[in-house]
PDB file of C-alpha atoms in Angstrom:
ATOM      1  CA  MET A   1      13.878  -5.405   8.355  1.00 83.00           C
ATOM      2  CA  GLY A   2      17.292  -5.350   6.597  1.00 93.00           C
ATOM      3  CA  THR A   3      19.347  -2.386   7.264  1.00 96.00           C
ATOM      4  CA  LEU A   4      16.518  -0.015   7.584  1.00 97.00           C
ATOM      5  CA  LYS A   5      16.872   2.452  10.453  1.00 97.00           C
ATOM      6  CA  THR A   6      13.170   2.633  11.736  1.00 98.00           C
ATOM      7  CA  GLU A   7      11.342   4.966  14.367  1.00 97.00           C
ATOM      8  CA  PRO A   8       7.576   5.196  15.170  1.00 98.00           C
ATOM      9  CA  ALA A   9       6.008   7.011  12.176  1.00 98.00           C
ATOM     10  CA  ARG A  10       4.076   9.399  14.373  1.00 97.00           C
ATOM     11  CA  THR A  11       7.390  10.990  15.573  1.00 97.00           C
ATOM     12  CA  ARG A  12       8.598  11.594  11.963  1.00 97.00           C
ATOM     13  CA  LEU A  13       5.548  12.634   9.948  1.00 97.00           C
ATOM     14  CA  ASP A  14       8.177  14.758   7.901  1.00 97.00           C
ATOM     15  CA  LEU A  15       8.921  11.511   6.280  1.00 98.00           C
ATOM     16  CA  LEU A  16       5.268  10.861   5.283  1.00 98.00           C
ATOM     17  CA  ALA A  17       2.999  12.333   2.402  1.00 98.00           C
ATOM     18  CA  PRO A  18       0.388  14.654   3.936  1.00 98.00           C
ATOM     19  CA  PRO A  19      -2.519  12.070   3.729  1.00 98.00           C
ATOM     20  CA  VAL A  20      -0.505   9.369   5.162  1.00 98.00           C
ATOM     21  CA  ALA A  21       0.777  11.763   8.131  1.00 98.00           C
ATOM     22  CA  ALA A  22      -3.018  12.774   8.632  1.00 97.00           C
ATOM     23  CA  ALA A  23      -4.028   9.042   8.977  1.00 97.00           C
ATOM     24  CA  ILE A  24      -1.216   8.251  11.222  1.00 97.00           C
ATOM     25  CA  GLY A  25      -2.184  11.250  13.250  1.00 95.00           C
ATOM     26  CA  GLN A  26      -5.899   9.773  13.446  1.00 94.00           C
ATOM     27  CA  TRP A  27      -4.753   6.253  14.166  1.00 94.00           C
ATOM     28  CA  PRO A  28      -7.560   4.809  16.350  1.00 91.00           C
ATOM     29  CA  ALA A  29      -6.604   3.985  19.995  1.00 90.00           C
ATOM     30  CA  ASP A  30      -8.528   0.805  19.689  1.00 90.00           C
ATOM     31  CA  ALA A  31      -6.968  -0.437  16.498  1.00 91.00           C
ATOM     32  CA  PRO A  32      -5.536  -4.008  16.673  1.00 91.00           C
ATOM     33  CA  VAL A  33      -2.045  -2.727  16.032  1.00 93.00           C
ATOM     34  CA  ASP A  34      -0.761   0.312  17.969  1.00 95.00           C
ATOM     35  CA  VAL A  35       0.296   3.402  16.253  1.00 96.00           C
ATOM     36  CA  ASP A  36       3.896   3.012  17.918  1.00 96.00           C
ATOM     37  CA  ASP A  37       4.170  -0.255  15.880  1.00 97.00           C
ATOM     38  CA  VAL A  38       3.918   1.742  12.553  1.00 98.00           C
ATOM     39  CA  LEU A  39       7.553   2.589  11.851  1.00 98.00           C
ATOM     40  CA  VAL A  40       9.072   4.751   9.244  1.00 98.00           C
ATOM     41  CA  ALA A  41      12.685   4.618   7.658  1.00 98.00           C
ATOM     42  CA  PRO A  42      14.285   7.207   5.362  1.00 98.00           C
ATOM     43  CA  ILE A  43      15.721   5.729   2.250  1.00 98.00           C
ATOM     44  CA  ASP A  44      17.394   7.040  -1.043  1.00 97.00           C
ATOM     45  CA  ALA A  45      14.483   8.117  -3.224  1.00 97.00           C
ATOM     46  CA  ASP A  46      16.445   6.721  -6.133  1.00 96.00           C
ATOM     47  CA  LEU A  47      16.055   3.384  -4.644  1.00 96.00           C
ATOM     48  CA  ALA A  48      12.404   3.375  -3.969  1.00 95.00           C
ATOM     49  CA  ASP A  49      11.298   0.750  -6.537  1.00 94.00           C
ATOM     50  CA  THR A  50      10.854  -2.628  -4.983  1.00 94.00           C
ATOM     51  CA  ALA A  51      13.909  -4.572  -6.648  1.00 95.00           C
ATOM     52  CA  ALA A  52      16.483  -1.762  -6.034  1.00 96.00           C
ATOM     53  CA  PHE A  53      15.013  -1.201  -2.421  1.00 97.00           C
ATOM     54  CA  CYS A  54      15.201  -4.689  -1.507  1.00 97.00           C
ATOM     55  CA  ALA A  55      18.838  -5.186  -2.880  1.00 97.00           C
ATOM     56  CA  ALA A  56      20.053  -1.965  -1.396  1.00 97.00           C
ATOM     57  CA  TYR A  57      18.435  -2.430   2.222  1.00 98.00           C
ATOM     58  CA  GLU A  58      18.805  -6.223   2.374  1.00 97.00           C
ATOM     59  CA  VAL A  59      14.996  -6.603   2.707  1.00 97.00           C
ATOM     60  CA  GLY A  60      13.561  -9.799   1.435  1.00 96.00           C
ATOM     61  CA  LEU A  61      10.776  -9.521  -1.408  1.00 96.00           C
ATOM     62  CA  ASP A  62       8.735 -11.597   1.010  1.00 96.00           C
ATOM     63  CA  VAL A  63       8.276  -8.943   3.437  1.00 96.00           C
ATOM     64  CA  SER A  64       8.091  -6.017   0.872  1.00 97.00           C
ATOM     65  CA  ALA A  65       4.454  -5.305  -0.103  1.00 97.00           C
ATOM     66  CA  ASN A  66       3.447  -3.358  -3.135  1.00 97.00           C
ATOM     67  CA  CYS A  67       0.324  -1.101  -3.326  1.00 97.00           C
ATOM     68  CA  VAL A  68      -1.132  -0.486  -6.734  1.00 96.00           C
ATOM     69  CA  VAL A  69      -4.035   1.402  -7.802  1.00 97.00           C
ATOM     70  CA  ILE A  70      -6.452  -0.149 -10.156  1.00 97.00           C
ATOM     71  CA  ALA A  71      -9.394   1.513 -12.040  1.00 96.00           C
ATOM     72  CA  GLY A  72     -12.461   0.280 -13.908  1.00 95.00           C
ATOM     73  CA  ARG A  73     -15.695   1.929 -15.134  1.00 93.00           C
ATOM     74  CA  ARG A  74     -19.078   0.940 -14.322  1.00 92.00           C
ATOM     75  CA  GLU A  75     -22.230   2.954 -15.745  1.00 91.00           C
ATOM     76  CA  GLY A  76     -19.936   5.796 -16.619  1.00 89.00           C
ATOM     77  CA  GLU A  77     -18.282   6.130 -13.270  1.00 92.00           C
ATOM     78  CA  VAL A  78     -14.596   5.446 -12.639  1.00 93.00           C
ATOM     79  CA  ARG A  79     -14.017   3.202  -9.707  1.00 94.00           C
ATOM     80  CA  TYR A  80     -10.641   2.831  -7.994  1.00 96.00           C
ATOM     81  CA  ALA A  81      -9.441   0.427  -5.606  1.00 96.00           C
ATOM     82  CA  ALA A  82      -5.915  -0.098  -3.974  1.00 97.00           C
ATOM     83  CA  CYS A  83      -4.458  -3.519  -3.981  1.00 98.00           C
ATOM     84  CA  VAL A  84      -1.807  -4.582  -1.574  1.00 98.00           C
ATOM     85  CA  VAL A  85       0.301  -7.805  -2.460  1.00 98.00           C
ATOM     86  CA  LEU A  86       3.779  -9.203  -1.522  1.00 98.00           C
ATOM     87  CA  ALA A  87       6.505  -8.334  -4.005  1.00 97.00           C
ATOM     88  CA  THR A  88       6.786 -12.127  -4.762  1.00 97.00           C
ATOM     89  CA  THR A  89       3.401 -12.004  -6.209  1.00 97.00           C
ATOM     90  CA  ARG A  90       1.277  -9.864  -8.771  1.00 96.00           C
ATOM     91  CA  VAL A  91      -2.188  -8.546  -8.697  1.00 96.00           C
ATOM     92  CA  ASP A  92      -4.678 -10.573 -10.463  1.00 94.00           C
ATOM     93  CA  VAL A  93      -6.004  -7.414 -12.021  1.00 92.00           C
ATOM     94  CA  ASN A  94      -8.570  -8.849 -14.524  1.00 88.00           C
ATOM     95  CA  GLY A  95      -9.664 -11.710 -12.379  1.00 93.00           C
ATOM     96  CA  MET A  96     -10.091 -11.301  -8.463  1.00 93.00           C
ATOM     97  CA  ALA A  97      -9.281  -7.556  -8.392  1.00 93.00           C
ATOM     98  CA  ARG A  98     -11.703  -6.802 -11.272  1.00 92.00           C
ATOM     99  CA  ARG A  99     -14.593  -8.743  -9.618  1.00 94.00           C
ATOM    100  CA  MET A 100     -14.009  -7.238  -6.356  1.00 92.00           C
ATOM    101  CA  LEU A 101     -14.138  -3.721  -7.986  1.00 92.00           C
ATOM    102  CA  ASP A 102     -17.539  -4.930  -9.622  1.00 92.00           C
ATOM    103  CA  VAL A 103     -16.360  -3.642 -13.258  1.00 94.00           C
ATOM    104  CA  ARG A 104     -16.190  -5.444 -16.525  1.00 92.00           C
ATOM    105  CA  LYS A 105     -12.514  -4.573 -17.104  1.00 94.00           C
ATOM    106  CA  ALA A 106      -9.993  -3.371 -14.789  1.00 95.00           C
ATOM    107  CA  SER A 107      -6.510  -1.992 -15.335  1.00 95.00           C
ATOM    108  CA  PHE A 108      -3.700  -0.189 -13.713  1.00 95.00           C
ATOM    109  CA  ALA A 109      -4.841   3.455 -13.006  1.00 96.00           C
ATOM    110  CA  PRO A 110      -2.779   5.817 -15.087  1.00 96.00           C
ATOM    111  CA  MET A 111       0.067   7.313 -13.131  1.00 96.00           C
ATOM    112  CA  ALA A 112      -1.197  10.995 -13.233  1.00 97.00           C
ATOM    113  CA  ASP A 113      -4.611   9.931 -11.965  1.00 96.00           C
ATOM    114  CA  ALA A 114      -3.345   7.748  -9.234  1.00 96.00           C
ATOM    115  CA  VAL A 115      -0.986  10.640  -7.955  1.00 97.00           C
ATOM    116  CA  GLU A 116      -3.725  13.143  -8.176  1.00 97.00           C
ATOM    117  CA  ALA A 117      -6.361  11.048  -6.461  1.00 96.00           C
ATOM    118  CA  THR A 118      -4.158   9.848  -3.702  1.00 97.00           C
ATOM    119  CA  GLY A 119      -2.007  13.012  -3.105  1.00 97.00           C
ATOM    120  CA  MET A 120       0.978  10.774  -2.880  1.00 98.00           C
ATOM    121  CA  GLU A 121       4.252  10.232  -5.103  1.00 97.00           C
ATOM    122  CA  TYR A 122       4.181   7.575  -7.856  1.00 93.00           C
ATOM    123  CA  GLY A 123       6.274   4.731  -6.604  1.00 93.00           C
ATOM    124  CA  GLY A 124       5.247   5.561  -3.026  1.00 96.00           C
ATOM    125  CA  ILE A 125       1.517   5.149  -2.839  1.00 97.00           C
ATOM    126  CA  THR A 126       0.502   3.219   0.215  1.00 98.00           C
ATOM    127  CA  PRO A 127      -2.751   1.996   1.409  1.00 98.00           C
ATOM    128  CA  ILE A 128      -2.511   4.326   4.538  1.00 98.00           C
ATOM    129  CA  GLY A 129      -4.240   7.516   3.988  1.00 97.00           C
ATOM    130  CA  LEU A 130      -6.071   6.792   0.938  1.00 97.00           C
ATOM    131  CA  PRO A 131      -9.265   8.760  -0.200  1.00 95.00           C
ATOM    132  CA  GLU A 132     -12.367   7.844   1.848  1.00 92.00           C
ATOM    133  CA  GLY A 133     -14.632   5.234   0.351  1.00 92.00           C
ATOM    134  CA  TRP A 134     -11.740   3.632  -1.656  1.00 94.00           C
ATOM    135  CA  PRO A 135     -11.587  -0.268  -1.135  1.00 96.00           C
ATOM    136  CA  ILE A 136      -8.283  -1.345  -0.073  1.00 97.00           C
ATOM    137  CA  LEU A 137      -7.907  -5.042  -1.153  1.00 97.00           C
ATOM    138  CA  VAL A 138      -5.265  -6.937   0.750  1.00 98.00           C
ATOM    139  CA  ASP A 139      -4.018 -10.256  -0.313  1.00 97.00           C
ATOM    140  CA  ALA A 140      -4.321 -12.782   2.617  1.00 97.00           C
ATOM    141  CA  ARG A 141      -0.591 -13.499   2.334  1.00 97.00           C
ATOM    142  CA  VAL A 142       0.183  -9.885   3.257  1.00 97.00           C
ATOM    143  CA  ILE A 143      -1.986 -10.214   6.504  1.00 96.00           C
ATOM    144  CA  ALA A 144      -0.158 -13.392   7.305  1.00 96.00           C
ATOM    145  CA  ALA A 145       3.285 -11.796   7.324  1.00 96.00           C
ATOM    146  CA  PRO A 146       4.600 -10.793  10.853  1.00 96.00           C
ATOM    147  CA  HIS A 147       5.939  -7.587   9.390  1.00 96.00           C
ATOM    148  CA  VAL A 148       5.761  -5.982   5.842  1.00 98.00           C
ATOM    149  CA  ILE A 149       7.531  -2.972   4.438  1.00 98.00           C
ATOM    150  CA  ILE A 150       5.255  -0.775   2.324  1.00 98.00           C
ATOM    151  CA  GLY A 151       5.371   2.903   0.789  1.00 97.00           C
ATOM    152  CA  SER A 152       4.952   5.985   2.661  1.00 98.00           C
ATOM    153  CA  GLY A 153       3.347   8.187   0.106  1.00 98.00           C
ATOM    154  CA  VAL A 154       6.715   9.652  -0.834  1.00 98.00           C
ATOM    155  CA  ARG A 155       9.658   7.982  -2.413  1.00 97.00           C
ATOM    156  CA  HIS A 156      12.249   8.939   0.182  1.00 98.00           C
ATOM    157  CA  SER A 157      10.919   6.758   2.963  1.00 98.00           C
ATOM    158  CA  LYS A 158       9.141   3.379   3.707  1.00 98.00           C
ATOM    159  CA  ILE A 159       6.754   2.206   6.284  1.00 98.00           C
ATOM    160  CA  ALA A 160       7.279  -0.981   8.279  1.00 98.00           C
ATOM    161  CA  LEU A 161       4.381  -2.401  10.242  1.00 98.00           C
ATOM    162  CA  PRO A 162       2.589  -5.836  11.134  1.00 97.00           C
ATOM    163  CA  GLY A 163       0.886  -7.269   8.160  1.00 96.00           C
ATOM    164  CA  SER A 164      -2.304  -7.548  10.327  1.00 95.00           C
ATOM    165  CA  ALA A 165      -2.401  -3.840  10.396  1.00 96.00           C
ATOM    166  CA  LEU A 166      -3.225  -3.540   6.798  1.00 96.00           C
ATOM    167  CA  GLY A 167      -6.255  -5.665   7.232  1.00 94.00           C
ATOM    168  CA  ALA A 168      -7.650  -3.354   9.720  1.00 93.00           C
ATOM    169  CA  LEU A 169      -7.404  -0.183   7.682  1.00 94.00           C
ATOM    170  CA  PRO A 170     -10.779   1.734   6.871  1.00 92.00           C
ATOM    171  CA  GLY A 171     -12.185   0.200   3.723  1.00 93.00           C
ATOM    172  CA  ALA A 172      -9.812  -2.901   3.750  1.00 96.00           C
ATOM    173  CA  ARG A 173     -10.781  -6.209   2.694  1.00 96.00           C
ATOM    174  CA  VAL A 174      -8.573  -9.275   3.035  1.00 97.00           C
ATOM    175  CA  VAL A 175      -8.889 -11.363  -0.261  1.00 96.00           C
ATOM    176  CA  GLU A 176      -7.743 -14.892  -0.776  1.00 95.00           C
ATOM    177  CA  GLY A 177      -6.241 -15.153  -4.214  1.00 93.00           C
ATOM    178  CA  LEU A 178      -5.974 -11.311  -4.976  1.00 95.00           C
ATOM    179  CA  ALA A 179      -2.549 -12.110  -6.123  1.00 96.00           C
ATOM    180  CA  LYS A 180      -0.683 -14.869  -8.253  1.00 95.00           C
ATOM    181  CA  PRO A 181       2.994 -15.896  -7.735  1.00 92.00           C
ATOM    182  CA  ALA A 182       5.080 -13.713  -9.834  1.00 86.00           C
TER     183      ALA A 182
END
């Protein structure tokens, strides 16, 4: 985990966006990953973007995961999904992600819409604490990683947790081929 100084997220809710803190507070006791294995570390908010973060904190791109919000319309209704992929890959937005969202065309959700819908900061959006009913599409490579670093809902911290935890989140679906090599 590079030079990150982590501690259990449940003890540092001040480092999390409110919906993320609420999800950590309601972490199921029977979850396959214990809540104490969900760690958080403060970072410089100016270094929150993936490339800058990885360079500054000596974290490999292969353990850094990005969560992007995609949107598409079906019968006049906007549908959202979160896609979680390793930083060494890119979401196949108009291939696999579009099919999983069941829309004709998908694109990255506009920043203002993603921020408003999630209650999180742009550049810190994470799959933990997303709105109820949102599908969370997790690339199979993320699940296979022993640990990954993801956003915390804010730009001034990051979460570290076993990759398998992301596949166990409410609404999560592990998807082979969600991402393509970058």
